[in-house]
mmCIF file of C-alpha atoms in Angstrom:
data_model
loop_
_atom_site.group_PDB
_atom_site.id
_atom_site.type_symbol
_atom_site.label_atom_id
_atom_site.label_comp_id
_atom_site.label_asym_id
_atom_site.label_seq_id
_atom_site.Cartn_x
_atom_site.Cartn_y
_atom_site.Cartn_z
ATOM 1 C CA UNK A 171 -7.529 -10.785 -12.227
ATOM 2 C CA UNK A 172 -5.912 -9.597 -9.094
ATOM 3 C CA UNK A 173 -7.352 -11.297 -6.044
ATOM 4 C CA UNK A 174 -5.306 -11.753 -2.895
ATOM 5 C CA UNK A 175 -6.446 -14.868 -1.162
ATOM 6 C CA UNK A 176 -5.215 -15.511 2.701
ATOM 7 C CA UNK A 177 -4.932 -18.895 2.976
ATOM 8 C CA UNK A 178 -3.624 -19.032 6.696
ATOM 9 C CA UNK A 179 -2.826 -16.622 9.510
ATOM 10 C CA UNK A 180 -0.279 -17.426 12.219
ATOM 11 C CA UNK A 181 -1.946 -17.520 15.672
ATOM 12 C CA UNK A 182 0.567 -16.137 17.606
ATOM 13 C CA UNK A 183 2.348 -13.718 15.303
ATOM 14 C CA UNK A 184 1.016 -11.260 11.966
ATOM 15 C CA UNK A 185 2.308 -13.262 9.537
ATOM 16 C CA UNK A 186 -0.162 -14.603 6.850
ATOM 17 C CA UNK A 187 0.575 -16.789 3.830
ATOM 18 C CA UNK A 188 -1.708 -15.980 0.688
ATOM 19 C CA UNK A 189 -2.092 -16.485 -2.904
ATOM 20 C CA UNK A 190 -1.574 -13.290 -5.604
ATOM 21 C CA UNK A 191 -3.630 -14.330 -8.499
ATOM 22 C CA UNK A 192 -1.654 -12.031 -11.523
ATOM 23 C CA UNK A 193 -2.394 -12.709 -15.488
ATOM 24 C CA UNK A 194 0.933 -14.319 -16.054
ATOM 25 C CA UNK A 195 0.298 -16.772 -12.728
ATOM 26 C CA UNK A 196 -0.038 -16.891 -8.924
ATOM 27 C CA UNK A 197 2.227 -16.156 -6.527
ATOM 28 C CA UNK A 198 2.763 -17.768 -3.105
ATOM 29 C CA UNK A 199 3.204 -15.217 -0.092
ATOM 30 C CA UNK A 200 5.603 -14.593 1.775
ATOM 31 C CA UNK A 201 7.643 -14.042 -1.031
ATOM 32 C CA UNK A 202 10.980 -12.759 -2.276
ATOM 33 C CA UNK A 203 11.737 -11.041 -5.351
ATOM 34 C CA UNK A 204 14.834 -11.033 -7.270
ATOM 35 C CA UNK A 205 15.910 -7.773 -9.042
ATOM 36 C CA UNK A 206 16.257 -8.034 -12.787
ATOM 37 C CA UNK A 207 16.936 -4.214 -13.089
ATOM 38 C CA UNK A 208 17.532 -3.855 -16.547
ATOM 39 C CA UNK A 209 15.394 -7.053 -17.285
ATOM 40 C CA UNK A 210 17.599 -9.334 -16.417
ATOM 41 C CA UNK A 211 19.094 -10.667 -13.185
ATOM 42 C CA UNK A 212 22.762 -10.338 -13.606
ATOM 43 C CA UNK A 213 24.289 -13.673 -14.686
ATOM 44 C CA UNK A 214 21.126 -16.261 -14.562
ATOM 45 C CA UNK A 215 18.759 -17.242 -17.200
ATOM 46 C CA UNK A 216 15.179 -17.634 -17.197
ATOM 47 C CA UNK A 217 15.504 -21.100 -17.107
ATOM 48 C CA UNK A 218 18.020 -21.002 -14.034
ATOM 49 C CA UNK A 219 15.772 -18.160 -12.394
ATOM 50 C CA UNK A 220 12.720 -21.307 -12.934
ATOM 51 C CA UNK A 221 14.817 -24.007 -11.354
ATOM 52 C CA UNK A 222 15.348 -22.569 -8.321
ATOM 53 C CA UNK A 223 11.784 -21.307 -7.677
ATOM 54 C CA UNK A 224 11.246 -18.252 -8.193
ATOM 55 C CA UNK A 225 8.136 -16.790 -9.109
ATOM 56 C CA UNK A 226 7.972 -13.105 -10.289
ATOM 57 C CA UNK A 227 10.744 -10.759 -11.062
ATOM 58 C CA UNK A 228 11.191 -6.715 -10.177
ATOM 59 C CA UNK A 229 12.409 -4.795 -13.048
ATOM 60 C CA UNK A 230 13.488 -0.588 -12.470
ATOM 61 C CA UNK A 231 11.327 1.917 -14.584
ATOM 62 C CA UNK A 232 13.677 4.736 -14.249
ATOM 63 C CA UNK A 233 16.518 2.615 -16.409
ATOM 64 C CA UNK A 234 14.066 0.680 -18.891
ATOM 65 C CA UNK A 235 13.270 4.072 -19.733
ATOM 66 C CA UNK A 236 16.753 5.166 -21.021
ATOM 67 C CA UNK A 237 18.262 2.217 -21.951
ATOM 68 C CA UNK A 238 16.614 0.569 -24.329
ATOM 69 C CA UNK A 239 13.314 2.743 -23.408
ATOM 70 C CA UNK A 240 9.790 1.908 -23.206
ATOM 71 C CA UNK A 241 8.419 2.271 -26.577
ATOM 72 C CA UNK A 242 11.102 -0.114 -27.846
ATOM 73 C CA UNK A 243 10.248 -2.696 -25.058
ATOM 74 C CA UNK A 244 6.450 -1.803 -26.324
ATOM 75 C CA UNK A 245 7.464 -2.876 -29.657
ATOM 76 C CA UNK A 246 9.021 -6.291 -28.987
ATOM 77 C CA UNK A 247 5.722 -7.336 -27.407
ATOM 78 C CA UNK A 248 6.598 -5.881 -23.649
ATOM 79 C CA UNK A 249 8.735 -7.416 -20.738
ATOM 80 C CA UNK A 250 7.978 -10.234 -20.655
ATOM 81 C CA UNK A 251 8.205 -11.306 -24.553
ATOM 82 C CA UNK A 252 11.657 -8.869 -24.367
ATOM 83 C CA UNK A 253 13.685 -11.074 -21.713
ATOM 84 C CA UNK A 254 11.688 -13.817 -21.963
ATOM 85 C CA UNK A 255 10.615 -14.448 -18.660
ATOM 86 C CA UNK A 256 7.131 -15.616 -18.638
ATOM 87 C CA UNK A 257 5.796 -15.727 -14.835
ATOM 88 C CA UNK A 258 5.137 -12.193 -13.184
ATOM 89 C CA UNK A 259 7.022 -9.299 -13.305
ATOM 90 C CA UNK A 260 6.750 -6.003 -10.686
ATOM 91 C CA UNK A 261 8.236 -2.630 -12.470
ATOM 92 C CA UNK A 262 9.038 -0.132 -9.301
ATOM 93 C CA UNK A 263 8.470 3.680 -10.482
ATOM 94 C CA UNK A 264 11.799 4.384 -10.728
ATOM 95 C CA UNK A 265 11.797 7.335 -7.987
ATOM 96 C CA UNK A 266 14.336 5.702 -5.425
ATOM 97 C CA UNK A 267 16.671 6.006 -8.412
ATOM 98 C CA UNK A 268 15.506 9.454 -9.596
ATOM 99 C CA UNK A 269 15.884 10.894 -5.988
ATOM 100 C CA UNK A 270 19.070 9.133 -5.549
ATOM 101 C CA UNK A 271 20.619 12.245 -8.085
ATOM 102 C CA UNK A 272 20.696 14.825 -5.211
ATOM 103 C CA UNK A 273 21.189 18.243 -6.447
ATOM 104 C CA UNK A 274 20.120 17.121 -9.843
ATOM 105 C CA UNK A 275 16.157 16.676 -8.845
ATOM 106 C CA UNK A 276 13.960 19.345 -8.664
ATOM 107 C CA UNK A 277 10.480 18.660 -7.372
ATOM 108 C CA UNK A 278 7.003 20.520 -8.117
ATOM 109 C CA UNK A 279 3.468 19.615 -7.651
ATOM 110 C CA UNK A 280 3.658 18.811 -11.069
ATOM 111 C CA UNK A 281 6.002 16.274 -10.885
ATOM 112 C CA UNK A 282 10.349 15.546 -10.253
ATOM 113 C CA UNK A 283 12.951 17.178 -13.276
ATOM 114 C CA UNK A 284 16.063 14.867 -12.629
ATOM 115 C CA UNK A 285 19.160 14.904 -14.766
ATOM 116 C CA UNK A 286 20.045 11.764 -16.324
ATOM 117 C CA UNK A 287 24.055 11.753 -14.697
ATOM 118 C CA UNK A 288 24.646 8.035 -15.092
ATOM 119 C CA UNK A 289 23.315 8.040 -19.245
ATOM 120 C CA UNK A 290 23.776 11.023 -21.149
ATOM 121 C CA UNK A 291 23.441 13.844 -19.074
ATOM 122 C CA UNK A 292 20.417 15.199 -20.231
ATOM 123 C CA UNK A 293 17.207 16.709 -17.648
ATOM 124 C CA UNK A 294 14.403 14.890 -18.008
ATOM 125 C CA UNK A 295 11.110 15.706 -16.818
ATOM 126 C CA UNK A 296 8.186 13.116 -14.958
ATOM 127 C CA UNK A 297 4.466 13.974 -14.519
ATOM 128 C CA UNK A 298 2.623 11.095 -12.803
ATOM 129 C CA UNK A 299 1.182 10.409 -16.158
ATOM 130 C CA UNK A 300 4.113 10.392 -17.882
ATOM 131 C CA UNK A 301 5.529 7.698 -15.495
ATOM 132 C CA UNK A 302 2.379 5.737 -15.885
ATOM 133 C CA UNK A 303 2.614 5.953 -19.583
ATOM 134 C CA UNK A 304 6.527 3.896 -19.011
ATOM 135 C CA UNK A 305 5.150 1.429 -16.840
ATOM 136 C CA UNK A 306 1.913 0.603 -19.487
ATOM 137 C CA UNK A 307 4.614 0.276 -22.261
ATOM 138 C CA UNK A 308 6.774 -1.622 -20.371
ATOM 139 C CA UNK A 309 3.694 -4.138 -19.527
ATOM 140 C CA UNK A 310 4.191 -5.933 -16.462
ATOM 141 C CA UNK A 311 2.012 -7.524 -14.272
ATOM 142 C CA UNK A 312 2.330 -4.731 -11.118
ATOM 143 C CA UNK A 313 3.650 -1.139 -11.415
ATOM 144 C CA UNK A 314 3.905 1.738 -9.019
ATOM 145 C CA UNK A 315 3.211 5.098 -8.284
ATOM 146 C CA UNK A 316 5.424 7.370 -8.684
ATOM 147 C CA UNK A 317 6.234 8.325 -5.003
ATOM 148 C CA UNK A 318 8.901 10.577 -3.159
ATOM 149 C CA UNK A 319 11.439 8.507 -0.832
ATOM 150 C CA UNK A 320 13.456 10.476 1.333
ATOM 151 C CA UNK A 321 16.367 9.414 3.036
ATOM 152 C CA UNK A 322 16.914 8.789 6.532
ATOM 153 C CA UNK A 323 18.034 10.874 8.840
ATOM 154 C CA UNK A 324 15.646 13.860 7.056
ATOM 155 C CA UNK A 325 13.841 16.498 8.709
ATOM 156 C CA UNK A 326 10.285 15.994 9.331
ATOM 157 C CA UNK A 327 9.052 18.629 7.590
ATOM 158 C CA UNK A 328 10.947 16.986 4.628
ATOM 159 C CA UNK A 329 9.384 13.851 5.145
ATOM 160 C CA UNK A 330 5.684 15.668 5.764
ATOM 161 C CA UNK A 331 6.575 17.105 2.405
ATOM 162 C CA UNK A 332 7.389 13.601 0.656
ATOM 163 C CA UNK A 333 3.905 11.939 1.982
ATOM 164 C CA UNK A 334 1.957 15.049 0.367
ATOM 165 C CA UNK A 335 3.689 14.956 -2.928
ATOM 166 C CA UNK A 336 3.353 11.489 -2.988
ATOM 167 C CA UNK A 337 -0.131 11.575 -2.261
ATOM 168 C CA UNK A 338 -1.095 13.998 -4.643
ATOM 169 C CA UNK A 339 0.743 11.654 -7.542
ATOM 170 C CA UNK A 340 -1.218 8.874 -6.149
ATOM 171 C CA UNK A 341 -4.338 10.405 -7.763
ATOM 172 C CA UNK A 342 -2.903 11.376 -10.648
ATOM 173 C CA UNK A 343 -1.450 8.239 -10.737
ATOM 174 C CA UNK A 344 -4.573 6.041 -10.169
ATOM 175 C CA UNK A 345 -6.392 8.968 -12.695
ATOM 176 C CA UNK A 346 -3.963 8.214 -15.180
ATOM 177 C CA UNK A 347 -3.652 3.805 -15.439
ATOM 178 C CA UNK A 348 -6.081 2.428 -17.472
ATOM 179 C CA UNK A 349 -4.015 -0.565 -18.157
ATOM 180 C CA UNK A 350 -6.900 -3.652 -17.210
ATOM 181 C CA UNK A 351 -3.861 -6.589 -17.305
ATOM 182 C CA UNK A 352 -1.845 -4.477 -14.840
ATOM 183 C CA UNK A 353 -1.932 -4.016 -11.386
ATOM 184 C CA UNK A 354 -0.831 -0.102 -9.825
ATOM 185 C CA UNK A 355 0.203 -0.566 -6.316
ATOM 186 C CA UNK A 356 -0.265 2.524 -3.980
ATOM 187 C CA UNK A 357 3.193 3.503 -1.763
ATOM 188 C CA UNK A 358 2.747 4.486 1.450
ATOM 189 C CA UNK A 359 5.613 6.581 2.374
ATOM 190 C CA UNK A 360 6.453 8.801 5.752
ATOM 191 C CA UNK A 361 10.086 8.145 7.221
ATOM 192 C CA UNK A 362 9.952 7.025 10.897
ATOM 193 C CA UNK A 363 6.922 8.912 11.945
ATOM 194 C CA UNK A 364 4.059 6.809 11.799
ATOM 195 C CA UNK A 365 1.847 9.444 11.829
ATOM 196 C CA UNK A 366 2.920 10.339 8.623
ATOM 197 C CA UNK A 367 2.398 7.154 7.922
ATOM 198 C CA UNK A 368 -0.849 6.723 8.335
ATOM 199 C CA UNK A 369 -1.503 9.896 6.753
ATOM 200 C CA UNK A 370 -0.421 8.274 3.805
ATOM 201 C CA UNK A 371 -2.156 5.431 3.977
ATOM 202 C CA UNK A 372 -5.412 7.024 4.575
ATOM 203 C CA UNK A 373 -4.611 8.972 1.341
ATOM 204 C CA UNK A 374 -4.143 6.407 -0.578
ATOM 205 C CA UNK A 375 -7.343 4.706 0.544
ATOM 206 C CA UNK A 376 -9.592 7.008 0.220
ATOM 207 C CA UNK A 377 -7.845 8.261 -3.512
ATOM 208 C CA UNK A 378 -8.824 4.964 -5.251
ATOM 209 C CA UNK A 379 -9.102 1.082 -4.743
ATOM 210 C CA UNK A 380 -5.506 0.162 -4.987
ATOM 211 C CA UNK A 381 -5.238 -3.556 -5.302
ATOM 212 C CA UNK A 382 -2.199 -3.800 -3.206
ATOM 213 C CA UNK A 383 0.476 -1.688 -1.149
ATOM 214 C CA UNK A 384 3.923 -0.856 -1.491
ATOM 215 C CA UNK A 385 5.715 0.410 1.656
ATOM 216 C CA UNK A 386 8.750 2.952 1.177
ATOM 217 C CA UNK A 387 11.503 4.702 2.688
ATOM 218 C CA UNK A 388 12.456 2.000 4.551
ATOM 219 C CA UNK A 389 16.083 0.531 4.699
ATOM 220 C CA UNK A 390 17.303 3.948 3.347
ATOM 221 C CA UNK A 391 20.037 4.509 6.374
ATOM 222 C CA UNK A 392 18.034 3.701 9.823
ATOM 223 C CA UNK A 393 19.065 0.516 11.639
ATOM 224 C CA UNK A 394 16.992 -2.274 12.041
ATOM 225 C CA UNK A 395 15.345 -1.611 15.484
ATOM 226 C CA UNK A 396 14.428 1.744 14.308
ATOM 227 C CA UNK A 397 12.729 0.636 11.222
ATOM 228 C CA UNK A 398 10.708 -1.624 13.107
ATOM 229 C CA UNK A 399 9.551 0.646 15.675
ATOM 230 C CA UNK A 400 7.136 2.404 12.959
ATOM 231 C CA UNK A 401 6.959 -0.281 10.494
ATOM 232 C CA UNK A 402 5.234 -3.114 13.228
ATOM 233 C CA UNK A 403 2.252 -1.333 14.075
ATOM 234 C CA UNK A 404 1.929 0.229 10.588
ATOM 235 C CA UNK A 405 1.268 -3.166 9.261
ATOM 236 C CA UNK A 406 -0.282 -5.153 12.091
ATOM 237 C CA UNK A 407 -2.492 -2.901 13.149
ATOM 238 C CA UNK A 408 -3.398 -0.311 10.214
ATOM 239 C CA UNK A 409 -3.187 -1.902 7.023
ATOM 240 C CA UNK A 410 -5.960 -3.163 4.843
ATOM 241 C CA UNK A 411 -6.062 -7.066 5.992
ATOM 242 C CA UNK A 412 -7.071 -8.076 2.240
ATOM 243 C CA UNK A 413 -4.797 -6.358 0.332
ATOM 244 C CA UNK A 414 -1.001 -7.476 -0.087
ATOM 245 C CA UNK A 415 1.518 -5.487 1.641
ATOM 246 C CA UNK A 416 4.986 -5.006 0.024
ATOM 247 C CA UNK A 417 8.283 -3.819 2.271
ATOM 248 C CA UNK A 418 10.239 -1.893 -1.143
ATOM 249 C CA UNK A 419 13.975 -2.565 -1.397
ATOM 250 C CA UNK A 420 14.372 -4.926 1.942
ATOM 251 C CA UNK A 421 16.366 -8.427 1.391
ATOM 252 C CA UNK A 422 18.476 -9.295 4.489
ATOM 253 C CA UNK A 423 17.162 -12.096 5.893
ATOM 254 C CA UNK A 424 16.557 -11.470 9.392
ATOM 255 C CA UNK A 425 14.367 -8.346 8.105
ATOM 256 C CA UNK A 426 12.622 -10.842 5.983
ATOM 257 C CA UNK A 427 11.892 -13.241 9.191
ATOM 258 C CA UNK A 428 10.672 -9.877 10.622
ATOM 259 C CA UNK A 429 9.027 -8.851 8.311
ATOM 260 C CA UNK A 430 6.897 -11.080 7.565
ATOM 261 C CA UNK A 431 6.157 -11.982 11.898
ATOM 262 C CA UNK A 432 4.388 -7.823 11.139
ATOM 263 C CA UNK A 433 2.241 -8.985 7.879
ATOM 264 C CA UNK A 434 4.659 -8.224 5.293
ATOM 265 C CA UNK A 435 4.036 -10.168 2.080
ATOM 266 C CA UNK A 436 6.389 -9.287 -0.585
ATOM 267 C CA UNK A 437 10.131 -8.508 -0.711
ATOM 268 C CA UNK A 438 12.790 -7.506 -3.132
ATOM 269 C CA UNK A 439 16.264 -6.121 -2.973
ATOM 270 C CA UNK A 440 19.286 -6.482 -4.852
ATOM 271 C CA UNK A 441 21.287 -7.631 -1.913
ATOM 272 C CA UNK A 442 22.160 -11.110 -2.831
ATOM 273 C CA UNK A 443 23.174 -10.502 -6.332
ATOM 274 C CA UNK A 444 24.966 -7.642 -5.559
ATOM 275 C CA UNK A 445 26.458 -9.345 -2.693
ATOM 276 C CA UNK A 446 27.150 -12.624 -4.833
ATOM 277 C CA UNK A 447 29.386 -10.507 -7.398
ATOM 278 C CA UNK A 448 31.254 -9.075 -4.582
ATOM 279 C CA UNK A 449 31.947 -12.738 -3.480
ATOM 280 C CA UNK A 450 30.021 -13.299 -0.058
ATOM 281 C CA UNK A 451 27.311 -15.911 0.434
ATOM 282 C CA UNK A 452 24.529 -16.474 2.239
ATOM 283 C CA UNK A 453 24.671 -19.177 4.469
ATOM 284 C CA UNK A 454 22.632 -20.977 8.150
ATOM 285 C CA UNK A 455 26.136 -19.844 9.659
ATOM 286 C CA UNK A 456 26.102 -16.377 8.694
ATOM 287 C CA UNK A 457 27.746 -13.971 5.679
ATOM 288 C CA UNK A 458 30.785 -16.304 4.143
ATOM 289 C CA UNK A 459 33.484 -14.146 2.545
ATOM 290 C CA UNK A 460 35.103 -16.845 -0.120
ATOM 291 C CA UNK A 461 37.816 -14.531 -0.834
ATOM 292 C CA UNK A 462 39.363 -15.448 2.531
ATOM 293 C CA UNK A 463 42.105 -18.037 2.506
ATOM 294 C CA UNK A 464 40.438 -20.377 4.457
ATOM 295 C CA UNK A 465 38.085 -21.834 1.916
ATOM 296 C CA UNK A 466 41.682 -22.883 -0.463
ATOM 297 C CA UNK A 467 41.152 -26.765 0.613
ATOM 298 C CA UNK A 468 37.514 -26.401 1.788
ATOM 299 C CA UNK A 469 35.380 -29.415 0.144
ATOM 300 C CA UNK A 470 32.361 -28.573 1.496
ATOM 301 C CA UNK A 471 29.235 -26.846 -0.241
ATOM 302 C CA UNK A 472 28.185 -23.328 0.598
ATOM 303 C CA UNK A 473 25.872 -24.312 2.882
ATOM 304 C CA UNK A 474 25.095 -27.642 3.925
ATOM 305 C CA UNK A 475 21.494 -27.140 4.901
ATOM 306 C CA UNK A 476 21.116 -25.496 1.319
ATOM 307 C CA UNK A 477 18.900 -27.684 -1.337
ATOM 308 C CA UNK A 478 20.068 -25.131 -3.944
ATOM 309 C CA UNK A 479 21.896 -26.528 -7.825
ATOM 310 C CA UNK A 480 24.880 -25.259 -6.442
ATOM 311 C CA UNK A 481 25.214 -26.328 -3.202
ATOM 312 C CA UNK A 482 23.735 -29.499 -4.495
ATOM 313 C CA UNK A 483 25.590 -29.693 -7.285
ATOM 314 C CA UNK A 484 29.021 -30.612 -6.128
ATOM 315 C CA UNK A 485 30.451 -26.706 -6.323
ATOM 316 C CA UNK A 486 32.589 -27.028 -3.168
ATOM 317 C CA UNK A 487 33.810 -23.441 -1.554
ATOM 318 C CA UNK A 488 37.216 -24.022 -2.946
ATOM 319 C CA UNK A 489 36.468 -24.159 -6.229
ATOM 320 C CA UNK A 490 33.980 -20.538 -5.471
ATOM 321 C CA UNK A 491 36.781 -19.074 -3.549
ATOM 322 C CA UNK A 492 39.408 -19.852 -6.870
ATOM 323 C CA UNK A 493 37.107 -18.172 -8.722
ATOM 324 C CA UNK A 494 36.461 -15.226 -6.632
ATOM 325 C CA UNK A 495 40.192 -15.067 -6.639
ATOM 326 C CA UNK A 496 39.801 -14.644 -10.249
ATOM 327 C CA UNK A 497 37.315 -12.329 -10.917
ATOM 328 C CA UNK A 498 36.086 -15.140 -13.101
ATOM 329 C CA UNK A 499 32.104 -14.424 -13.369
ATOM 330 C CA UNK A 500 31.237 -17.673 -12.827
ATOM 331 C CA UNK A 501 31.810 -17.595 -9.279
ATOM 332 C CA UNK A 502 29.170 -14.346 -8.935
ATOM 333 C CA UNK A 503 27.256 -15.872 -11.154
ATOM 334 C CA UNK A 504 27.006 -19.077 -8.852
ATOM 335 C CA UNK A 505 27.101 -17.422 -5.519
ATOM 336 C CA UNK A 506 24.009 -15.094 -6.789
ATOM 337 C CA UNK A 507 22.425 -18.011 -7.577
ATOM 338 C CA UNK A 508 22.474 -19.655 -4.062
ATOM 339 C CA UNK A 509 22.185 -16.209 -2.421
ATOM 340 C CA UNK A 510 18.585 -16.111 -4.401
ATOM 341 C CA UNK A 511 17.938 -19.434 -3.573
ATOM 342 C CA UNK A 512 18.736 -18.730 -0.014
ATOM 343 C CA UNK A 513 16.241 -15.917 0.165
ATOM 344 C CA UNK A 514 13.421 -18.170 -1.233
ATOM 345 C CA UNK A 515 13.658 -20.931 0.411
ATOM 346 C CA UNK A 516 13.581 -19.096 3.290
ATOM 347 C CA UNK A 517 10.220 -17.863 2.408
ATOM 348 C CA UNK A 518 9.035 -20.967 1.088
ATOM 349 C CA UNK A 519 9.605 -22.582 4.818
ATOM 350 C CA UNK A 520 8.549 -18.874 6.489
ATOM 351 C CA UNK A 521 5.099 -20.043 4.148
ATOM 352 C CA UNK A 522 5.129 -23.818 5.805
ATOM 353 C CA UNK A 523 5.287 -22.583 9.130
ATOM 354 C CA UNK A 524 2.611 -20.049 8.876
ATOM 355 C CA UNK A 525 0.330 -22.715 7.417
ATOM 356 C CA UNK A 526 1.280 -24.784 10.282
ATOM 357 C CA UNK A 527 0.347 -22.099 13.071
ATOM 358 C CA UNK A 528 4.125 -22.410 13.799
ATOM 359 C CA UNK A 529 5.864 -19.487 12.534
ATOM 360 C CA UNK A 530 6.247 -17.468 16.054
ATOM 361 C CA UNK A 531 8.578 -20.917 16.994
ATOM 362 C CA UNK A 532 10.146 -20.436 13.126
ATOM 363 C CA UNK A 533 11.267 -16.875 14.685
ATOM 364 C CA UNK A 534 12.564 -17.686 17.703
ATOM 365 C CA UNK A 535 14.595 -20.306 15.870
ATOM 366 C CA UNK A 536 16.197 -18.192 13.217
ATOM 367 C CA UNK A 537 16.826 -15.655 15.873
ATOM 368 C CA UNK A 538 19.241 -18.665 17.728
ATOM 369 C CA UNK A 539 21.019 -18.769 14.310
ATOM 370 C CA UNK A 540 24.275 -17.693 14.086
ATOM 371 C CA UNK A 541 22.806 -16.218 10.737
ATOM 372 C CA UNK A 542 20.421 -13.866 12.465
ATOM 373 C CA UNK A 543 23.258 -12.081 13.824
ATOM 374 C CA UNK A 544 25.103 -10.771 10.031
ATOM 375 C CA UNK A 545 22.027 -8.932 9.457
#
């Protein structure tokens, strides 16, 4: 239910192109994934989400479990039935956000206590098997462990602390999912050191038969040459070659071309809807800013190279930058539109030049981009 089929591997680079076979359809690697965090990505439909290509969704754990909470998404016939998006959906675990609290998380071989500071206040209390209880109510295709990420910079013998916690809730984890229809993904975690890393990873192996990999605690405060110096070799050169890999929480594009030269195969971040609401696009020339006062008379599209329904729709920049101007949503809601867009038909072409035997000349051109440089 779900096989990972390569179906070409770049000759002079990592990067492989494959088919995820999941109950609620396949999905084409490389791949992005937009963030619906509260099961729905801010501002587009289903329907829009459809048009433009995208095919599965990440939803957060940690806030479908306070708001509306898993038995009531249970109850309406799970995630996908409840925002009625039919192709895949990924839940995370929900620990970035849960460690994100600080001094509100305690942590125990048993599992994290974490107050609830952005609902009601209240402590709440995690086991592995409580988490995998949420994710088999919520019902999506993939869930996670639940995992410790720590920050970066962090002392290693934070980090060494992290990978054993996290390896010990892998067991329980695996121990405790019984869903058949749903995949649980392993997380390899570790900072920077990537013999931590492979610690982990070893771990996980030898714990249970995982059918595919997350990869955390990156992009959590290290810049993107240090990132790579661990992240490269842990993926070209470690991890299982029939497995899918998954870089957790990464969505600037130049990491994405990156990325996926290493092996990576699956992407999310909430970068360019967040972004898009903030009034910056995504564009072949870089980050545009349509609040600045140069875009008042500008009749072009966002991006001219873009086959997105906005920039293909006749939305020219001035009419985005009036209504960035004036807060009206529309223009966040149309700017996160092309900013996902952006992201996937960058993998889409990634995918075409890695089934050509092309994609090390696909890097060296995005790195000529003035794009390449924003990032």
């Amino acid at each position: 239910m779900f096989e990972y089929d390569i179906i070409a591997e770049d000759p002079t680079t990592h990067a492989r192109a494959g088919v995820l076979h999941t109950p609620h359809g396949d999905v084409p690697t490389p791949i992005f994934m937009p963030v619906g965090t509260k099961a729905t990505v801010k501002g587009i439909l289903p329907p829009t989400l459809e048009q433009i290509h995208t095919k599965i969704l990440l939803a957060n754990t940690y806030h479908l479990s306070q708001r509306p909470g898993a038995d009531l998404v249970a109850e309406m016939g799970g995630l996908h039935d409840f925002m009625q998006w039919h192709g895949p959906i990924l839940t995370d675990s929900g620990g970035f956000q849960v460690f994100s609290h600080g001094d509100y998380v305690k942590l125990s071989d048993d599992g994290v206590t974490f107050r609830v500071v952005d609902y009601d206040g209240r402590y709440v209390h995690w086991s592995p098997e409580d988490n995998m209880e949420i994710a088999q109510k919520l019902g999506a295709d993939i869930c996670m462990q639940l995992d410790q990420c720590p920050g970066y910079p962090a002392e290693r013998s934070f980090v060494e602390r992290a990978v054993e916690l996290s390896s010990k809730w892998a067991e329980r984890c695996y121990a405790a999912h019984t869903r058949l229809d749903q995949a649980l993904f392993g997380i390899v975690q570790g900072g920077m050191h990537l013999d931590l890393r492979l610690r982990s990873l070893r771990h996980l192996e030898e714990c249970g038969d995982f059918p595919g990999y997350g990869i955390g605690g990156y992009s959590v405060g290290e810049d993107h040459e240090t990132m790579f110096e661990s992240l490269a070799p842990l993926v070209s050169e470690y991890m299982p070659r029939e497995k899918p890999r998954y870089l957790m929480g990464v969505g600037n594009p130049t990491t994405l071309v990156h990325g996926v030269e290493c092996g990576i195969d699956m992407f999310d971040c909430v970068l360019p809807t967040r972004t898009g609401r903030m009034g910056t696009a995504f564009s072949s020339e870089g980050r545009i800013n349509l609040k600045n006062a140069r875009f008042t008379h500008d009749h072009g599209p966002l991006d001219p190279e873009c086959r997105c329904p906005v920039c293909r729709g006749g939305y020219t920049r001035a009419y985005i930058h009036h209504l960035v101007k004036q807060k009206e949503m529309t223009g966040g809601i149309l700017l996160s539109i092309h900013n996902i867009s952006y992201l996937l038909q960058l993998m889409a072409d990634a995918r075409e030049a890695i089934i050509a035997g092309t994609y090390g000349d696909f890097v060296h051109r995005w790195d000529d981009l003035p794009a390449s440089h924003d990032w």
